[in-house]
Coordinates of C-alpha atoms in Angstrom, one line a residue:
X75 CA 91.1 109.9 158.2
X76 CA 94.7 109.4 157.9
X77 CA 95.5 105.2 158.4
X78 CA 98.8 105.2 159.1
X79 CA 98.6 101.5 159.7
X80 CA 97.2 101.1 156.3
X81 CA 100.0 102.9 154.3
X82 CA 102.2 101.1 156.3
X83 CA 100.9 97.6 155.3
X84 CA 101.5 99.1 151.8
X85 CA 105.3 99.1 152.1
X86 CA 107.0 95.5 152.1
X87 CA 110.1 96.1 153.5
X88 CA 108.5 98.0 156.8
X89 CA 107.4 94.4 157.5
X90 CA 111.3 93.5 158.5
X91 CA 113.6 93.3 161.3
X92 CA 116.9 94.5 161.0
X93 CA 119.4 92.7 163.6
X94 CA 116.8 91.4 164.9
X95 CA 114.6 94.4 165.7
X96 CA 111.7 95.6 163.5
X97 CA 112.9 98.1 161.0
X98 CA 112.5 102.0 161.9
X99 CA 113.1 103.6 158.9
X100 CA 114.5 106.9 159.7
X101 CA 116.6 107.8 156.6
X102 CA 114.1 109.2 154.1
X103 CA 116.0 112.5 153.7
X104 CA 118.3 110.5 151.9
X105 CA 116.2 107.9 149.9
X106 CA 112.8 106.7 150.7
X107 CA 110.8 103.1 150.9
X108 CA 108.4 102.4 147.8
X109 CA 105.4 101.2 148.2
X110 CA 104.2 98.1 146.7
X111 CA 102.8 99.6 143.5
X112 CA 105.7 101.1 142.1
X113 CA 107.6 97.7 142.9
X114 CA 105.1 95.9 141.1
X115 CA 104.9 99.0 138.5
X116 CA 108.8 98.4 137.6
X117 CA 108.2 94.4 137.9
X118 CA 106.1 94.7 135.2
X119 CA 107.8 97.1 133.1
X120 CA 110.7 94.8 132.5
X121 CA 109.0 91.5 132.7
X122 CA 106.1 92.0 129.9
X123 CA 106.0 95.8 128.5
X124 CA 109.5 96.7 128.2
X125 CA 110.7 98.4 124.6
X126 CA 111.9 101.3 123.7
X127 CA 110.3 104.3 123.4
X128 CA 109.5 106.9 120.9
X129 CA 109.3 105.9 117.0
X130 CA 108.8 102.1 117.5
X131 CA 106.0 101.1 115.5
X132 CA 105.2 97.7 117.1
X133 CA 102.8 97.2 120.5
X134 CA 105.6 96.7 123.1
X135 CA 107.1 100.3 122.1
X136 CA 104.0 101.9 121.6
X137 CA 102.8 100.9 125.1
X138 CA 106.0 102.0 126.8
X139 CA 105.9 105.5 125.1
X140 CA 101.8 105.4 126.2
X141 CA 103.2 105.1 130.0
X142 CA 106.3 106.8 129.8
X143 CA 105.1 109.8 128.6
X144 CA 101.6 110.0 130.5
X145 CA 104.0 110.8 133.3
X146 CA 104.8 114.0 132.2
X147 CA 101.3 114.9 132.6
X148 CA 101.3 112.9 136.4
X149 CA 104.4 115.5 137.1
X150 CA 103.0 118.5 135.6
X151 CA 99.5 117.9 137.8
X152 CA 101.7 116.7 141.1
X153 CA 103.6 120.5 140.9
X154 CA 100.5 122.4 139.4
X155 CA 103.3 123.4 136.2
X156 CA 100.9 125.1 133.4
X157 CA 101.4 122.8 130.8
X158 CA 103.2 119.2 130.5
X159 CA 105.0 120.5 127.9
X160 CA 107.0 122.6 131.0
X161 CA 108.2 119.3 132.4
X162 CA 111.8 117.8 131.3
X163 CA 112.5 114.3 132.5
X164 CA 115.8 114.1 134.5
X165 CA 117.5 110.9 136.2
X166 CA 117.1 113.5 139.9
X167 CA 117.5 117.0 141.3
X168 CA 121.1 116.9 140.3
X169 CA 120.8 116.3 136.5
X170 CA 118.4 118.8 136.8
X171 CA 120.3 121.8 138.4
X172 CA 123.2 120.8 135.8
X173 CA 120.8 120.9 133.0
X174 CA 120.0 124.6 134.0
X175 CA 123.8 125.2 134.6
X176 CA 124.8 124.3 131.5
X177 CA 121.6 124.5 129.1
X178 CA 120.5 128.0 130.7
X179 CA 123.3 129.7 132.7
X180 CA 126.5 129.2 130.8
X181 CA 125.6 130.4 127.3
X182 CA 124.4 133.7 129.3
X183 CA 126.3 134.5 132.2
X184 CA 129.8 136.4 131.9
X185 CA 132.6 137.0 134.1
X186 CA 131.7 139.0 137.4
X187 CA 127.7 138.2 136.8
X188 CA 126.5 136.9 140.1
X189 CA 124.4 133.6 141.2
X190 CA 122.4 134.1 144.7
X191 CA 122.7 131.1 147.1
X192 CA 121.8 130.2 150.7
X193 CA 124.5 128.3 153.2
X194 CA 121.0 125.5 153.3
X195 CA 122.0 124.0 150.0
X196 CA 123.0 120.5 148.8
X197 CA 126.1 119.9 147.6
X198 CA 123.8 119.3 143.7
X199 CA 122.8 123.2 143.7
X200 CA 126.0 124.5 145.0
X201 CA 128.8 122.8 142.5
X202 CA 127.1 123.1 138.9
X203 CA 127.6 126.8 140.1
X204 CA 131.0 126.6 141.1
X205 CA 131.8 125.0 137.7
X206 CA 130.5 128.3 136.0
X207 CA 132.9 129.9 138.8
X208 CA 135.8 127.9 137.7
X209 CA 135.4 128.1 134.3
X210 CA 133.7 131.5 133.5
X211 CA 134.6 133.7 136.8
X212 CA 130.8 133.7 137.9
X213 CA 130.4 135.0 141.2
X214 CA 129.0 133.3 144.2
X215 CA 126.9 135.7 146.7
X216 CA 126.2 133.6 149.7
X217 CA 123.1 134.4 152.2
X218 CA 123.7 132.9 155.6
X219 CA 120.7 131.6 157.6
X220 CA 119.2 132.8 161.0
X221 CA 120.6 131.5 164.0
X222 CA 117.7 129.1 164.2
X223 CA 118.3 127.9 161.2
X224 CA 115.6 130.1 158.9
X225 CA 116.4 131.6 155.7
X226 CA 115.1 135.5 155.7
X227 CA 113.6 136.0 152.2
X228 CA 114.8 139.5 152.4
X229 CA 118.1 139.2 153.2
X230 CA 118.3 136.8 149.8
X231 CA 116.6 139.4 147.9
X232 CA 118.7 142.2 149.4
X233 CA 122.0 140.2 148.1
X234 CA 120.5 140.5 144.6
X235 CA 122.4 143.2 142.3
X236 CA 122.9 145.0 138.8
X237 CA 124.8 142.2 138.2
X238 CA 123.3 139.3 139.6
X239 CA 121.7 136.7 137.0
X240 CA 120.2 134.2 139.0
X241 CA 118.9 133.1 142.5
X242 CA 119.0 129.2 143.2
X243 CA 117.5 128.2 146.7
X244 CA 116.2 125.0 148.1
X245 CA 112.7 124.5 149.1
X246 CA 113.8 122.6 152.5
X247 CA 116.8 122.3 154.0
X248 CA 117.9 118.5 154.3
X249 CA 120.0 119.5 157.3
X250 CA 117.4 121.4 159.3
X251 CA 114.1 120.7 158.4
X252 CA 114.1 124.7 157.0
X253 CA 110.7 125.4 155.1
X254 CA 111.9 128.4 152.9
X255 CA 109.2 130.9 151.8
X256 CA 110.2 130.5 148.3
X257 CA 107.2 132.2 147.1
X258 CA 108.5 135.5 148.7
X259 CA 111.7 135.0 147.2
X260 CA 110.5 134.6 143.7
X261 CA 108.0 137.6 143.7
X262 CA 110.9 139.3 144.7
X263 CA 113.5 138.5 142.6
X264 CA 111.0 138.4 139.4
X265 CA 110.6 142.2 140.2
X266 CA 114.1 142.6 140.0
X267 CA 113.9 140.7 136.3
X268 CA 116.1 138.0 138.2
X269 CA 114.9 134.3 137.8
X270 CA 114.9 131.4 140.3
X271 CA 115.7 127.9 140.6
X272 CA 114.0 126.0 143.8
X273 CA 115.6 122.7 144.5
X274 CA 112.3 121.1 145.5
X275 CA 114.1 117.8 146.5
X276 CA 113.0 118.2 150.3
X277 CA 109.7 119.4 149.9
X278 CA 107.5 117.9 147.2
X279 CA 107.7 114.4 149.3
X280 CA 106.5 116.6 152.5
X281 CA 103.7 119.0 151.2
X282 CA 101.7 120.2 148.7
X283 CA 103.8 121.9 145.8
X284 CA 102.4 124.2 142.9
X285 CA 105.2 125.8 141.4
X286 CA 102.4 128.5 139.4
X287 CA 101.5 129.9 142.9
X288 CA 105.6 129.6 144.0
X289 CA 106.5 131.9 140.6
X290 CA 109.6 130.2 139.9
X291 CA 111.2 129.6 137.0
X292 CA 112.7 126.4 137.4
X293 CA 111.8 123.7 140.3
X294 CA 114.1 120.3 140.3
X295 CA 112.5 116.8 142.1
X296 CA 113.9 113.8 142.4
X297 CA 112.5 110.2 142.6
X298 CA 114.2 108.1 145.1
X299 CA 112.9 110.8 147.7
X300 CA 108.8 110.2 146.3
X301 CA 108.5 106.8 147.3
X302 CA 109.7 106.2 143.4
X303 CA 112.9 104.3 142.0
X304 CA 116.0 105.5 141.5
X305 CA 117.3 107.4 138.8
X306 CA 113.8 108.8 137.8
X307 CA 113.0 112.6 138.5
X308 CA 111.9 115.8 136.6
X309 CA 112.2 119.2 136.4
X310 CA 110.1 122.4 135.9
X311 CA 111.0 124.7 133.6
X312 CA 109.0 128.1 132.5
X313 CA 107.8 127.9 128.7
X314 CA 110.2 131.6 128.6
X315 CA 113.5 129.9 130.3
X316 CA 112.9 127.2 127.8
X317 CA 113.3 128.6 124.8
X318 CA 116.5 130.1 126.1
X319 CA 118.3 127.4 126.8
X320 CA 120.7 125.1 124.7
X321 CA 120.6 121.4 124.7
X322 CA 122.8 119.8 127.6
X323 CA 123.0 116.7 125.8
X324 CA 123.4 115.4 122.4
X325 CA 122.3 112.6 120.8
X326 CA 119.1 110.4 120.0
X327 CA 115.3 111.6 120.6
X328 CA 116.7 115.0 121.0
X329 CA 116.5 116.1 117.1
X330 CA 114.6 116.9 114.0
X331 CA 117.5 116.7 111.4
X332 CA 120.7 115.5 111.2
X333 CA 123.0 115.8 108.4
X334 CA 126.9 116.4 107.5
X335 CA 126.5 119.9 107.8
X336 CA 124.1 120.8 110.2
X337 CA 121.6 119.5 113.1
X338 CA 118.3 121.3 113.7
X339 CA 116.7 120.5 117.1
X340 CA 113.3 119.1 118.5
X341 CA 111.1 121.5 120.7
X342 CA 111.3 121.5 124.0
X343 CA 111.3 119.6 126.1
X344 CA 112.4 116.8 124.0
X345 CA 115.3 118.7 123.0
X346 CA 116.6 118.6 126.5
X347 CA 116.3 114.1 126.8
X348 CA 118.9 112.7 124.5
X349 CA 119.3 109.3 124.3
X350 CA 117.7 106.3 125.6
X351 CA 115.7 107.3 128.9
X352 CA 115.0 105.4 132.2
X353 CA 111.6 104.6 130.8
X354 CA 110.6 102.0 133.5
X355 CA 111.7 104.0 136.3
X356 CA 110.3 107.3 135.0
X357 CA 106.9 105.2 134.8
X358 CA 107.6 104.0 138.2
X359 CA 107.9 107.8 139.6
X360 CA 104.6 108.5 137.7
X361 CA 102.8 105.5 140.0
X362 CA 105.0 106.9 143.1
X363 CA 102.9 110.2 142.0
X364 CA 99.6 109.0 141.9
X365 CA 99.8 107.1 145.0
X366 CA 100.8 110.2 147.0
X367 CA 98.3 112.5 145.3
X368 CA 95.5 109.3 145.7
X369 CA 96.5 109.6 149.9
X370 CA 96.7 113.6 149.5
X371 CA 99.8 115.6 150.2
X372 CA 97.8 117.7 152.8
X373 CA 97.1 114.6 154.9
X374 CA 101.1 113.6 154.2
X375 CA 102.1 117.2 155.7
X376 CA 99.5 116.8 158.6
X377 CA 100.9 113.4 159.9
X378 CA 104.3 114.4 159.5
X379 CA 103.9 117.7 161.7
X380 CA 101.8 115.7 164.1
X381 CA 105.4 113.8 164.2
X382 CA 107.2 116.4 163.9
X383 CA 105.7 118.4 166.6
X384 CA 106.0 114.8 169.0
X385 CA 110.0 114.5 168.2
X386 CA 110.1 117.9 169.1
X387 CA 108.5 117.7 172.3
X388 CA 110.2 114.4 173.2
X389 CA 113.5 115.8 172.4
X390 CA 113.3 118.7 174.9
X391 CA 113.4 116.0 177.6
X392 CA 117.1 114.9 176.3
X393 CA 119.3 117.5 178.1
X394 CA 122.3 116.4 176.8
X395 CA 120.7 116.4 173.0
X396 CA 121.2 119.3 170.7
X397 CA 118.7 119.2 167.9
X398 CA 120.4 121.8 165.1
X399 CA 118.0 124.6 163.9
X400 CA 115.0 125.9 165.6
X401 CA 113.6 127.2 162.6
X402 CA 109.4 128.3 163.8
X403 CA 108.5 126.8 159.9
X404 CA 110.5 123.2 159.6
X405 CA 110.0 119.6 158.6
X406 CA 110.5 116.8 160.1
X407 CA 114.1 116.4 159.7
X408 CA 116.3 116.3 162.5
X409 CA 120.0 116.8 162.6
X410 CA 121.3 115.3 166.3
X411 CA 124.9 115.9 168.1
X412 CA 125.1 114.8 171.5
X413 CA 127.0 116.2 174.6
X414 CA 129.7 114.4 175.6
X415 CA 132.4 112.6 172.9
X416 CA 130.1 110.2 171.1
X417 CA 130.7 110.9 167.0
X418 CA 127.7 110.9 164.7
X419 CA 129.0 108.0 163.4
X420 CA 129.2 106.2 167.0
X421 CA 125.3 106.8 167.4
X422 CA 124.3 105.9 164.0
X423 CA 125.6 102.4 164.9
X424 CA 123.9 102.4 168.1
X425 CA 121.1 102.8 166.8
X426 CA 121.4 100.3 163.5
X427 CA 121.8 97.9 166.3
X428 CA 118.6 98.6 167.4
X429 CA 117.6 98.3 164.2
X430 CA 117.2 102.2 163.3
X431 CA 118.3 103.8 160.7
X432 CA 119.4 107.2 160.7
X433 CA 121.9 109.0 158.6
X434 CA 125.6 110.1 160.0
X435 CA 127.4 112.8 157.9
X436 CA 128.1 116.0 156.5
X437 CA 124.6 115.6 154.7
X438 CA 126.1 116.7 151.3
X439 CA 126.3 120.3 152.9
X440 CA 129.5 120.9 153.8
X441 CA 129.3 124.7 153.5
X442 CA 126.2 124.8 156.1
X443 CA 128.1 121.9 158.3
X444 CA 131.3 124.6 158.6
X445 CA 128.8 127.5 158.8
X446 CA 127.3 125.7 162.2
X447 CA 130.7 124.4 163.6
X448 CA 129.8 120.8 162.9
X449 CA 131.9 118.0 161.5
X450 CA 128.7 115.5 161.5
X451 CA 125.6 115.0 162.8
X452 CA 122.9 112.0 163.2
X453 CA 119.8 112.7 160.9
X454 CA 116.5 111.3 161.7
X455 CA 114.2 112.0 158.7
X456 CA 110.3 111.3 158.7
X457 CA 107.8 110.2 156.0
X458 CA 104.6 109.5 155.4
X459 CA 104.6 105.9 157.1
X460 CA 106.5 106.6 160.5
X461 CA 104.3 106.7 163.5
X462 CA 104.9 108.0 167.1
X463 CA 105.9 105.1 168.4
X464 CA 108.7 105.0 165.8
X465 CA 109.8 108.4 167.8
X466 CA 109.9 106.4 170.9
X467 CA 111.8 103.7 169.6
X468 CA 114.2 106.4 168.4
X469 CA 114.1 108.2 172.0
X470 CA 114.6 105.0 173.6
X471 CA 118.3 104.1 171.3
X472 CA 119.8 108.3 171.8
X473 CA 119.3 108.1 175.8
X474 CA 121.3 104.3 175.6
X475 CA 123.9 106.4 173.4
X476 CA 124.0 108.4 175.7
X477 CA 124.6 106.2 178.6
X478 CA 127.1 104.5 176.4
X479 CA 128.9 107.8 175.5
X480 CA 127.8 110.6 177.8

């Protein structure tokens, strides 16, 4: 039995009113609420275990390192990676995807080699790409989407060629809602000796993950959007890709020997975390982890197409609302225009005044925005703790936009 009312109760800041209406928290594709244990997880990381960790040889830094890196092993377990040894500690997706850029792609791709992308990704797997571009004349092939908004696995593995290096596709589209069959992709591509990168930012908060069924070789998540803190997030990378790579950074934690002449490097994957970490929000991400495995990802997905499946029907009643992508496998993420002039950002502060919160923008997709003929749209995103009645209330603030607009 999924309590909706009970996971609610276990997020503090659902409990408030926003200009004077009770909070609808609608904004999760973008950063989500944290739940009451993590708050109280990074509370008492700073306020009576905080030291730093690795090599300390008093309590303080021998209990951080305990927590910090029994989080790896949280990670590995959340994704189903083979071995916590596979997981690299990032601050987010977009370290992550830089990481790869730099650690794995640069030192191997030449000018004219190719990197596969879709027109669904974030702004964080599209530029570490166009760096190699700049700097190295890497080519871009770029696989458009469906008209309702799906990504055709074949049509990405059909863009693969003699010369293409790597595929890097998200998991979900944080436009759309897309669910891309990344599985298909990857058993795809690895036929074609070609590896992939899933930017799993979307999905792991929505659904069960397990990146050893997917095939992928590397899979980036991000913390803010797992109900954990900011600047915490990992990144899965096969054992083979890993001993490919070159360090991103250099510095502390991330060496063996260091001398005048010469610096030999740790094993993976401390050799990809130099420096002082974000060891109390990395600890933070690991409760985030557990709480969402301890309520089960499959319930999570359930609810949230229950809501999905509600929005959906709701919206069909809203002639004058265009919900963008039609996609038959989607999450519940909505992008909104309505008829008539009123601007994303005109209904986004409708709606704040009735204490919603939605997100107005180009979504940090501009390519996909331009590929749909949008300058903007309204996003309503939904997580684990919305409810039907949340829809409503959202229903209920687009038809006053549109009286005040249409």
């Amino acid at each position: 039995m999924y309590d909706v009312a009970k996971i609610r109760a276990d997020f503090p800041i659902l409990s408030r009113t926003v200009n004077g209406k009770p909070l609808v928290y609608l904004d999760n594709g973008a950063s989500a609420q944290k739940p009451a244990c993590v708050i109280e997880a990074v509370t008492r990381g700073y306020a009576e275990e905080y030291a730093n960790v690795h090599r300390g040889l008093h309590y303080l830094s021998n209990l951080a390192t305990e927590k910090y890196e029994a989080v790896r092993g949280i990670i590995a377990r959340f994704l189903n990676a083979p071995s916590a040894e596979e997981i690299v500690f990032t601050s987010g997706t977009t370290e992550a995807i830089n990481l790869v850029s730099y650690g794995w792609a640069a030192p191997r791709l030449q000018a004219g080699d190719e990197i596969v992308l879709s027109l669904l990704e974030h702004h964080a797997n599209i530029v570490p790409w166009h760096f190699l571009r700049e700097r190295q004349g890497v080519v871009l092939k770029w696989v458009e989407p469906e008209a309702d908004g799906s990504l055709d696995p074949a049509k990405v593995l059909a863009a693969i060629g003699p010369r293409t290096r790597l595929v890097s596709v998200t998991h979900m589209s944080n436009v759309l809602g897309t669910l891309v069959d990344v599985a298909a992709i990857c058993k795809g591509a690895r036929a074609a000796g070609v590896p992939v990168l899933v930017d799993g930012s979307q999905a792991a908060v929505h659904m069960p993950v397990d990146v050893a069924a997917i095939g992928c070789d590397f899979y980036a998540i991000t913390g803010h959007k797992l109900y954990g803190p900011s600047g915490s997030g990992a990144i899965f990378i096969r054992q083979e890709r890993m001993e490919e790579m070159r360090p991103f950074l250099g510095g502390g934690d991330m060496i063996d020997t260091v001398t005048r002449d010469s610096v030999t490097y740790a094993r993976p994957p401390m050799r990809f975390e130099a420096g002082t970490p974000g060891i109390v929000q990395q600890i933070g991400l690991g409760v985030a982890l557990d709480y969402l495995m301890g309520v089960g990802m499959d319930k999570i997905a359930a609810h949230e197409a229950d809501l999905r499946d509600y929005a959906l029907e709701r919206f069909k009643g809203l002639n004058w609302l265009k919900v963008q992508g039609a996609a038959p496998h989607r999450g519940a993420i909505f992008s909104l225009t309505l008829a008539g002039a009123a601007h994303a950002h005109d209904i986004s502060t409708v709606l704040d005044k009735r204490g919603i919160a939605v997100r107005a923008g180009t979504h940090c997709a501009m390519p996909l925005m331009q590929h749909l003929g949008l300058s903007a749209t309204a996003r309503a995103s939904f997580a684990m703790y919305n409810t039907r009645e949340e829809v409503d209330a959202l229903i209920s603030a687009l038809e006053l936009c549109h009286d005040l607009f249409g």
